Amino acid sequence: MVASTFDLFKIGIGPSSSHTMGPMTAAADFAVRLARGAMLDRVARVDVALYGSLALTGKGHASDRAILLGLSGERPASLDPDRADTIVTGIRSCGRLKLGGAQEIAFDEARDLRFLQRERLDFHSNAMRFTAFDAEGREIAQRTAYSVGGGAVIDQGETGRNAPVEGGWDVPHNFHSGDELLARCAATGKDIATLVRENELTALTPGELSARLGEIRDAMSACIDRGIAIGGILPGGLEVKRRAPGVLRQLMERQERALADPLTVIDWVNLWALAVNEENAAGGRVVTAPTNGAAGIVPAVMRYYERFAPGACRAGVETYLLTAAAIGSLFKENASISGAEVGCQGEVGVACSMAAAGLTAAMGGTPGQVENAAEIGMEHNLGLTCDPVAGLVQVPCIERNAVGSIKAIEAARLALLGDGTHRVSLDQVIETMRKTGLDMSERYKETSLGGLAVNVVEC
């Protein structure tokens, strides 16, 4: 079933929706379930096991910190990133944490948080298992959960064929494919953003919907502005320097030359994408779009629309976000938005497709042109691998968002030059992406066992 806009766009913290936000949410949920089952005060120890991609790149993606924070009752949407370090430092210094923010237990990180890099559970590579024990060492409760991309978490019991899709709800415009979406537009005479808006209005008032979209827009913009303002070296050990402040200085210092260079707009888009992903890499507040590793593309293209598109307005921003969410929903349902499942084509590729579609709609494109833009945005990201150096969401992730943003703008412009008719459909590209992900070696699916992650170290 079609996902909600707010399942694609979630406010949280960096550096990864699947490796940071997902584990934090799963850990917090485990503590809540213990409390609801009147078991919390019986817990003396919690064991956490991470598998597959979570185990292989968890340290670089701050999965360990996320687990500590989640067990302490913190959640991505409400956590103050500046306070997170204080909480984690306190746990590590004293070897104790307050489970669910209430029950103090011993927590020996070396013993109780295990990275099982050689083990992979069948359903998904981003797997984790939480087990609670009492003072006598007896098991009280256990939960196996999967972080399936974009911060979404599902339980072992939800992995069957008929499992509920996150965000699924009774809506007037249900669609499962690009063709169905276009057919619905043709039958109603409405554009994609209007269909999505009417879906959202089954749960929200018009004012509430605009407020929530405004909150997403403002969080994206704040992330850009914070990323531009803060310099220094990113954490993790690669000694990657934040580039956004320097890029801004260059743009401001050469404003006269910019008048003669029509491509200066590309530099601005690069700046905005770099700023978001540098902030994400530093553990700052970001919006999944649809993931943290690809969080810079939708905001950068949104600001491009706001600053450079003739007639840009608030309504256009809402159209942009609603349309982008519709396209993201198709990828989420029919393929994947998880780098651990299909590589970076499922993250940067999907974000590029979403942004291209959203921009086309905001610029007045028809549903056919929007679908064409989305198809172009993914077609030229097919096969994109996820091979983060040292398991950090830095190289090649940060620059990849800048390049993906430019691709999205190019896809929109190409689509707007046509009439919406084209040879390859969005559905065909989504299915190709899914099959390409299945064929892709596990080394290139967020494990840091291949590609740049290996060759940069060798060099």
Coordinates of C-alpha atoms in Angstrom, one line a residue:
M1 CA 0.0 0.0 0.0
V2 CA 1.1 3.5 -0.7
A3 CA 3.3 5.0 2.1
S4 CA 2.6 8.3 3.7
T5 CA 4.7 11.3 2.9
F6 CA 5.9 11.3 6.5
D7 CA 7.2 7.8 6.2
L8 CA 9.6 8.9 3.5
F9 CA 10.5 12.2 5.2
K10 CA 11.4 11.7 8.8
I11 CA 13.3 14.2 11.0
G12 CA 16.1 12.4 12.8
I13 CA 19.9 12.4 13.3
G14 CA 22.9 11.3 11.3
P15 CA 24.8 9.6 10.0
S16 CA 22.4 6.8 8.7
S17 CA 18.7 6.1 8.7
S18 CA 19.2 2.4 8.5
H19 CA 22.3 2.0 10.8
T20 CA 21.6 4.9 13.3
M21 CA 17.9 5.8 13.3
G22 CA 16.6 2.3 12.8
P23 CA 18.7 0.7 15.6
M24 CA 17.9 3.6 18.0
T25 CA 14.2 3.2 17.3
A26 CA 14.4 -0.6 17.7
A27 CA 16.2 -0.3 21.0
A28 CA 13.8 2.3 22.3
D29 CA 10.8 0.1 21.3
F30 CA 12.3 -2.9 23.1
A31 CA 12.5 -0.9 26.3
V32 CA 8.9 0.3 25.9
R33 CA 7.7 -3.2 25.4
L34 CA 9.4 -4.3 28.5
A35 CA 7.7 -1.5 30.4
R36 CA 4.3 -2.3 28.9
G37 CA 4.7 -5.9 29.9
A38 CA 5.5 -5.0 33.5
M39 CA 9.0 -6.6 33.0
L40 CA 11.2 -3.5 33.1
D41 CA 11.9 -3.6 36.9
R42 CA 13.0 -7.2 36.6
V43 CA 15.7 -6.6 34.0
A44 CA 19.3 -6.7 35.2
R45 CA 21.1 -7.1 31.8
V46 CA 20.4 -6.6 28.1
D47 CA 22.3 -8.3 25.4
V48 CA 22.2 -6.8 21.9
A49 CA 23.5 -8.7 18.8
L50 CA 24.0 -7.0 15.4
Y51 CA 24.2 -9.0 12.2
G52 CA 25.2 -8.6 8.6
S53 CA 25.6 -5.0 7.3
L54 CA 24.8 -3.6 10.7
A55 CA 27.7 -5.5 12.2
L56 CA 30.1 -4.8 9.4
T57 CA 29.7 -1.0 9.2
G58 CA 27.9 -0.4 12.5
K59 CA 30.9 1.3 14.1
G60 CA 31.3 3.7 11.2
H61 CA 27.6 4.4 11.1
A62 CA 27.4 5.0 14.9
S63 CA 25.1 2.0 15.4
D64 CA 26.8 1.4 18.8
R65 CA 25.9 4.9 20.0
A66 CA 22.4 4.6 18.6
I67 CA 21.8 1.4 20.6
L68 CA 23.0 3.0 23.8
L69 CA 20.8 6.0 23.2
G70 CA 17.7 3.9 22.2
L71 CA 18.0 1.7 25.3
S72 CA 18.1 4.9 27.3
G73 CA 14.7 5.9 25.9
E74 CA 15.9 8.4 23.3
R75 CA 14.4 8.6 19.8
P76 CA 15.8 10.1 16.6
A77 CA 13.1 12.7 16.1
S78 CA 13.4 14.2 19.5
L79 CA 17.1 13.7 20.4
D80 CA 19.3 16.7 20.7
P81 CA 22.5 15.8 18.9
D82 CA 24.5 17.9 21.2
R83 CA 23.2 16.1 24.2
A84 CA 23.7 12.6 22.7
D85 CA 27.5 12.7 23.4
T86 CA 26.9 13.5 27.1
I87 CA 24.5 10.5 27.4
V88 CA 26.8 8.1 25.6
T89 CA 29.9 9.3 27.5
G90 CA 28.2 8.8 30.8
I91 CA 27.2 5.2 30.0
R92 CA 30.6 4.3 28.8
S93 CA 32.4 5.9 31.8
C94 CA 30.3 4.2 34.5
G95 CA 29.2 1.0 32.7
R96 CA 25.5 1.6 33.5
L97 CA 22.5 2.9 31.7
K98 CA 18.9 3.7 32.6
L99 CA 16.8 1.3 30.5
G100 CA 13.9 3.2 29.1
G101 CA 15.1 6.2 31.1
A102 CA 13.9 4.5 34.3
Q103 CA 15.5 1.1 35.2
E104 CA 19.2 1.4 35.9
I105 CA 21.2 -1.7 34.8
A106 CA 24.8 -2.6 34.3
F107 CA 25.9 -2.4 30.6
D108 CA 29.3 -3.7 29.7
E109 CA 29.5 -2.6 26.0
A110 CA 32.3 -5.1 25.1
R111 CA 30.1 -8.0 26.4
D112 CA 26.6 -6.7 25.9
L113 CA 26.8 -5.2 22.4
R114 CA 28.1 -7.7 19.9
F115 CA 28.9 -7.2 16.2
L116 CA 28.5 -10.6 14.6
Q117 CA 30.1 -9.7 11.3
R118 CA 30.1 -13.3 9.9
E119 CA 26.4 -13.9 10.6
R120 CA 23.5 -12.8 8.5
L121 CA 19.8 -13.4 9.2
D122 CA 17.7 -14.5 6.3
F123 CA 15.2 -11.7 5.9
H124 CA 17.5 -8.7 5.8
S125 CA 21.1 -7.8 6.2
N126 CA 20.3 -5.1 8.8
A127 CA 19.2 -7.4 11.6
M128 CA 19.5 -7.0 15.4
R129 CA 18.4 -9.1 18.4
F130 CA 17.6 -7.8 21.8
T131 CA 17.5 -10.1 24.8
A132 CA 16.7 -9.1 28.4
F133 CA 17.8 -11.1 31.5
D134 CA 16.9 -11.0 35.1
A135 CA 19.4 -10.9 38.0
E136 CA 19.7 -14.7 38.0
G137 CA 20.5 -14.8 34.3
R138 CA 17.1 -16.0 33.1
E139 CA 15.8 -14.7 29.8
I140 CA 12.8 -12.4 30.3
A141 CA 12.1 -11.2 26.7
Q142 CA 13.6 -11.3 23.3
R143 CA 13.0 -9.3 20.1
T144 CA 14.5 -9.7 16.6
A145 CA 14.1 -6.6 14.4
Y146 CA 15.2 -5.4 11.0
S147 CA 16.1 -1.9 9.9
V148 CA 14.8 -1.9 6.4
G149 CA 15.8 1.6 5.2
G150 CA 14.7 5.1 5.8
G151 CA 14.6 4.6 9.6
A152 CA 11.8 2.0 9.3
V153 CA 11.9 -1.0 11.6
I154 CA 9.9 -4.2 11.4
D155 CA 9.8 -7.2 13.8
Q156 CA 10.5 -10.8 12.9
G157 CA 6.8 -11.6 13.0
E158 CA 6.1 -8.9 10.3
T159 CA 8.4 -10.4 7.7
G160 CA 5.8 -12.6 6.0
R161 CA 4.3 -12.0 2.7
N162 CA 1.1 -10.5 4.2
A163 CA 2.9 -8.3 6.6
P164 CA 1.6 -4.7 6.9
V165 CA 3.5 -2.1 5.0
E166 CA 4.6 0.8 7.2
G167 CA 2.5 3.8 6.4
G168 CA -0.3 1.8 4.8
W169 CA -3.8 3.2 5.5
D170 CA -7.2 3.5 3.9
V171 CA -6.8 6.2 1.3
P172 CA -8.9 7.4 -1.6
H173 CA -6.1 7.1 -4.1
N174 CA -4.2 3.8 -3.7
F175 CA -1.6 3.0 -6.3
H176 CA 1.1 0.3 -6.5
S177 CA 2.9 1.3 -9.7
G178 CA 3.8 4.2 -11.9
D179 CA 1.2 3.1 -14.4
E180 CA -1.5 3.0 -11.8
L181 CA -0.5 6.4 -10.6
L182 CA -0.7 7.9 -14.1
A183 CA -4.0 6.1 -14.7
R184 CA -5.4 7.6 -11.5
C185 CA -4.3 11.1 -12.6
A186 CA -6.0 10.6 -16.0
A187 CA -9.2 9.3 -14.4
T188 CA -9.5 12.1 -11.9
G189 CA -8.0 14.9 -13.9
K190 CA -5.7 15.6 -10.9
D191 CA -2.0 15.9 -10.6
I192 CA 0.2 13.6 -8.5
A193 CA 0.6 16.1 -5.6
T194 CA -3.2 16.5 -5.4
L195 CA -3.7 12.8 -5.1
V196 CA -1.1 12.5 -2.4
R197 CA -2.6 15.5 -0.6
E198 CA -6.0 13.9 -0.6
N199 CA -4.5 10.7 0.8
E200 CA -2.9 12.6 3.6
L201 CA -6.1 14.5 4.4
T202 CA -7.7 11.3 5.5
A203 CA -5.6 11.6 8.7
L204 CA -4.8 15.3 8.8
T205 CA -6.6 18.6 8.4
P206 CA -5.4 20.9 5.7
G207 CA -3.7 23.1 8.3
E208 CA -2.0 20.2 9.9
L209 CA -0.8 18.9 6.6
S210 CA 0.7 22.2 5.6
A211 CA 2.3 22.6 9.1
R212 CA 3.9 19.2 8.8
L213 CA 5.2 19.8 5.3
G214 CA 6.5 23.1 6.6
E215 CA 8.3 21.4 9.4
I216 CA 10.0 19.1 6.9
R217 CA 10.9 22.0 4.7
D218 CA 12.3 24.0 7.6
A219 CA 14.3 21.1 9.0
M220 CA 15.9 20.5 5.6
S221 CA 16.7 24.2 5.2
A222 CA 18.1 24.4 8.8
C223 CA 20.3 21.5 8.0
I224 CA 21.7 23.3 4.9
D225 CA 22.3 26.5 6.9
R226 CA 24.0 24.7 9.8
G227 CA 26.2 22.7 7.4
I228 CA 27.3 25.8 5.7
A229 CA 28.1 27.6 9.0
I230 CA 30.2 24.9 10.7
G231 CA 33.8 24.0 9.6
G232 CA 36.4 21.6 10.9
I233 CA 37.1 17.9 10.5
L234 CA 34.3 15.2 10.4
P235 CA 34.5 12.5 13.1
G236 CA 35.5 8.9 12.3
G237 CA 39.2 9.0 11.6
L238 CA 39.3 9.7 7.8
E239 CA 40.2 13.3 8.5
V240 CA 37.6 14.5 6.0
K241 CA 37.4 18.3 6.0
R242 CA 34.0 20.0 5.9
R243 CA 34.0 21.8 2.6
A244 CA 30.7 23.7 2.6
P245 CA 32.0 26.8 4.5
G246 CA 34.9 27.2 2.1
V247 CA 32.7 26.8 -1.0
L248 CA 30.4 29.5 0.3
R249 CA 33.3 31.9 0.8
Q250 CA 34.5 31.3 -2.8
L251 CA 31.0 31.9 -4.2
M252 CA 30.7 35.1 -2.2
E253 CA 34.1 36.4 -3.2
R254 CA 33.6 35.9 -6.9
Q255 CA 30.2 37.3 -7.4
E256 CA 31.2 39.5 -10.3
R257 CA 32.7 36.5 -12.2
A258 CA 29.5 34.6 -11.5
L259 CA 27.6 37.0 -13.7
A260 CA 29.6 35.8 -16.7
D261 CA 29.3 32.1 -15.7
P262 CA 25.9 30.6 -16.2
L263 CA 27.0 27.4 -14.5
T264 CA 27.5 29.1 -11.2
V265 CA 24.1 27.7 -10.2
I266 CA 25.7 24.3 -10.1
D267 CA 28.2 25.5 -7.5
W268 CA 25.3 26.6 -5.3
V269 CA 23.5 23.3 -5.6
N270 CA 26.8 21.5 -4.9
L271 CA 27.2 23.7 -1.8
W272 CA 23.7 22.9 -0.4
A273 CA 24.1 19.1 -1.0
L274 CA 27.6 19.1 0.6
A275 CA 26.3 21.1 3.6
V276 CA 23.5 18.6 4.4
N277 CA 25.7 15.5 4.0
E278 CA 28.5 16.9 6.0
E279 CA 26.1 17.7 8.8
N280 CA 24.7 14.2 8.5
A281 CA 28.2 12.7 8.7
A282 CA 28.7 14.7 11.9
G283 CA 25.6 13.2 13.5
G284 CA 23.5 16.4 13.1
R285 CA 19.8 16.7 12.7
V286 CA 18.6 15.8 9.2
V287 CA 15.6 14.6 7.3
T288 CA 15.6 11.1 5.7
A289 CA 14.9 11.7 2.0
P290 CA 14.5 8.8 1.7
T291 CA 17.6 7.8 3.8
N292 CA 20.3 9.7 5.6
G293 CA 23.0 8.7 3.2
A294 CA 21.0 10.3 0.5
A295 CA 19.6 13.1 2.6
G296 CA 21.2 16.0 0.7
I297 CA 19.6 15.6 -2.7
V298 CA 15.9 16.5 -2.0
P299 CA 16.9 19.6 0.2
A300 CA 19.5 20.8 -2.4
V301 CA 17.0 20.6 -5.3
M302 CA 14.3 22.1 -3.2
R303 CA 16.5 25.1 -2.4
Y304 CA 17.4 25.3 -6.1
Y305 CA 13.7 25.6 -6.8
E306 CA 13.2 28.2 -4.1
R307 CA 16.1 30.4 -5.2
F308 CA 16.2 30.0 -9.0
A309 CA 12.8 28.8 -10.3
P310 CA 10.6 31.7 -11.7
G311 CA 7.5 32.0 -9.6
A312 CA 8.7 29.7 -6.8
C313 CA 6.3 29.7 -3.8
R314 CA 5.3 27.8 -0.7
A315 CA 2.6 25.9 -2.6
G316 CA 5.3 24.9 -5.1
V317 CA 7.4 23.5 -2.2
E318 CA 4.4 21.4 -1.0
T319 CA 3.9 20.1 -4.5
Y320 CA 7.6 19.3 -4.7
L321 CA 7.6 17.3 -1.4
L322 CA 4.2 15.5 -2.0
T323 CA 5.2 14.4 -5.5
A324 CA 8.7 13.3 -4.4
A325 CA 7.0 11.2 -1.7
A326 CA 4.7 9.5 -4.2
I327 CA 7.7 8.4 -6.3
G328 CA 9.6 7.3 -3.2
S329 CA 6.6 5.2 -2.1
L330 CA 6.8 3.3 -5.4
F331 CA 10.4 2.4 -4.9
K332 CA 9.8 1.5 -1.3
E333 CA 7.0 -0.9 -2.1
N334 CA 8.3 -2.5 -5.3
A335 CA 12.1 -2.5 -4.8
S336 CA 14.0 -1.1 -1.8
I337 CA 15.4 2.1 -0.3
S338 CA 18.1 0.2 1.6
G339 CA 21.7 0.3 0.6
A340 CA 22.2 -3.0 2.5
E341 CA 19.6 -4.6 0.1
V342 CA 20.3 -3.0 -3.3
G343 CA 23.3 -0.8 -3.0
C344 CA 23.4 3.0 -3.3
Q345 CA 21.0 2.9 -6.3
G346 CA 18.4 2.4 -3.6
E347 CA 19.5 5.5 -1.7
V348 CA 21.1 8.2 -3.9
G349 CA 19.3 6.7 -7.0
V350 CA 15.9 6.9 -5.3
A351 CA 16.6 10.3 -3.9
C352 CA 17.6 11.6 -7.4
S353 CA 14.4 10.1 -8.9
M354 CA 12.3 11.7 -6.1
A355 CA 13.8 15.1 -6.5
A356 CA 13.6 15.0 -10.3
A357 CA 9.9 14.2 -10.1
G358 CA 9.2 16.8 -7.4
L359 CA 11.0 19.6 -9.3
T360 CA 9.2 18.7 -12.5
A361 CA 5.9 19.0 -10.8
A362 CA 6.8 22.2 -9.0
M363 CA 7.8 23.7 -12.3
G364 CA 4.4 22.9 -13.8
G365 CA 5.1 19.6 -15.5
T366 CA 2.3 17.1 -16.4
P367 CA 2.0 13.8 -14.6
G368 CA 3.6 12.2 -17.7
Q369 CA 6.6 14.5 -17.5
V370 CA 6.9 13.9 -13.8
E371 CA 7.0 10.1 -14.3
N372 CA 9.5 10.6 -17.1
A373 CA 11.8 12.7 -14.9
A374 CA 11.6 10.1 -12.1
E375 CA 12.5 7.4 -14.6
I376 CA 15.5 9.4 -15.9
G377 CA 16.7 10.1 -12.4
M378 CA 16.9 6.4 -11.6
E379 CA 17.9 5.0 -15.0
H380 CA 21.3 6.8 -14.8
N381 CA 21.9 5.5 -11.3
L382 CA 21.3 1.8 -12.0
G383 CA 24.0 -0.4 -10.5
L384 CA 25.3 2.3 -8.1
T385 CA 27.2 0.5 -5.3
C386 CA 27.3 1.2 -1.6
D387 CA 30.9 1.0 -0.6
P388 CA 31.6 3.5 2.2
V389 CA 35.2 3.9 3.1
A390 CA 35.8 2.8 6.7
G391 CA 32.1 2.3 7.1
L392 CA 31.6 6.0 7.4
V393 CA 28.9 8.0 5.5
Q394 CA 31.5 10.3 4.1
V395 CA 33.5 8.9 1.1
P396 CA 32.0 8.7 -1.5
C397 CA 28.6 9.5 0.1
I398 CA 29.0 13.3 0.5
E399 CA 30.1 14.1 -3.0
R400 CA 27.7 11.5 -4.4
N401 CA 24.8 13.6 -3.1
A402 CA 26.1 16.7 -4.9
V403 CA 26.3 14.8 -8.2
G404 CA 22.9 13.2 -7.6
S405 CA 21.4 16.7 -7.1
I406 CA 22.7 17.9 -10.4
K407 CA 21.4 14.7 -12.1
A408 CA 18.0 15.3 -10.6
I409 CA 17.9 18.8 -12.1
E410 CA 19.1 17.6 -15.4
A411 CA 16.4 14.8 -15.4
A412 CA 13.7 17.4 -14.7
R413 CA 14.9 19.7 -17.4
L414 CA 15.0 16.8 -20.0
A415 CA 11.5 15.7 -19.0
L416 CA 10.2 19.2 -19.3
L417 CA 11.6 19.5 -22.8
G418 CA 9.4 16.5 -23.8
D419 CA 5.7 15.8 -23.7
G420 CA 5.9 12.9 -21.2
T421 CA 6.1 10.1 -23.8
H422 CA 9.2 7.9 -23.6
R423 CA 10.4 4.4 -24.3
V424 CA 11.3 3.1 -20.8
S425 CA 8.7 3.4 -18.1
L426 CA 9.4 4.2 -14.4
D427 CA 8.0 0.8 -13.5
Q428 CA 10.5 -0.9 -15.8
V429 CA 13.3 1.0 -14.2
I430 CA 12.2 0.2 -10.7
E431 CA 12.0 -3.5 -11.5
T432 CA 15.4 -3.3 -13.2
M433 CA 16.8 -1.7 -10.0
R434 CA 15.4 -4.4 -7.9
K435 CA 16.8 -7.2 -10.0
T436 CA 20.2 -5.4 -10.2
G437 CA 20.2 -5.2 -6.5
L438 CA 19.6 -9.0 -6.2
D439 CA 22.4 -9.7 -8.7
M440 CA 24.8 -7.3 -6.9
S441 CA 27.5 -8.9 -4.8
E442 CA 27.1 -8.5 -1.0
R443 CA 30.5 -6.7 -1.0
Y444 CA 28.8 -3.7 -2.6
K445 CA 25.8 -3.5 -0.3
E446 CA 26.9 -1.3 2.6
T447 CA 29.4 -3.8 4.0
S448 CA 32.7 -1.9 3.2
L449 CA 34.1 -5.2 1.9
G450 CA 34.5 -4.0 -1.7
G451 CA 34.9 -1.1 -4.1
L452 CA 36.3 2.1 -2.7
A453 CA 36.2 0.8 0.8
V454 CA 38.9 -1.7 0.0
N455 CA 40.9 0.1 -2.7
V456 CA 41.3 3.4 -0.8
V457 CA 42.8 1.5 2.1
E458 CA 45.1 -0.5 -0.2
C459 CA 46.3 2.8 -1.8

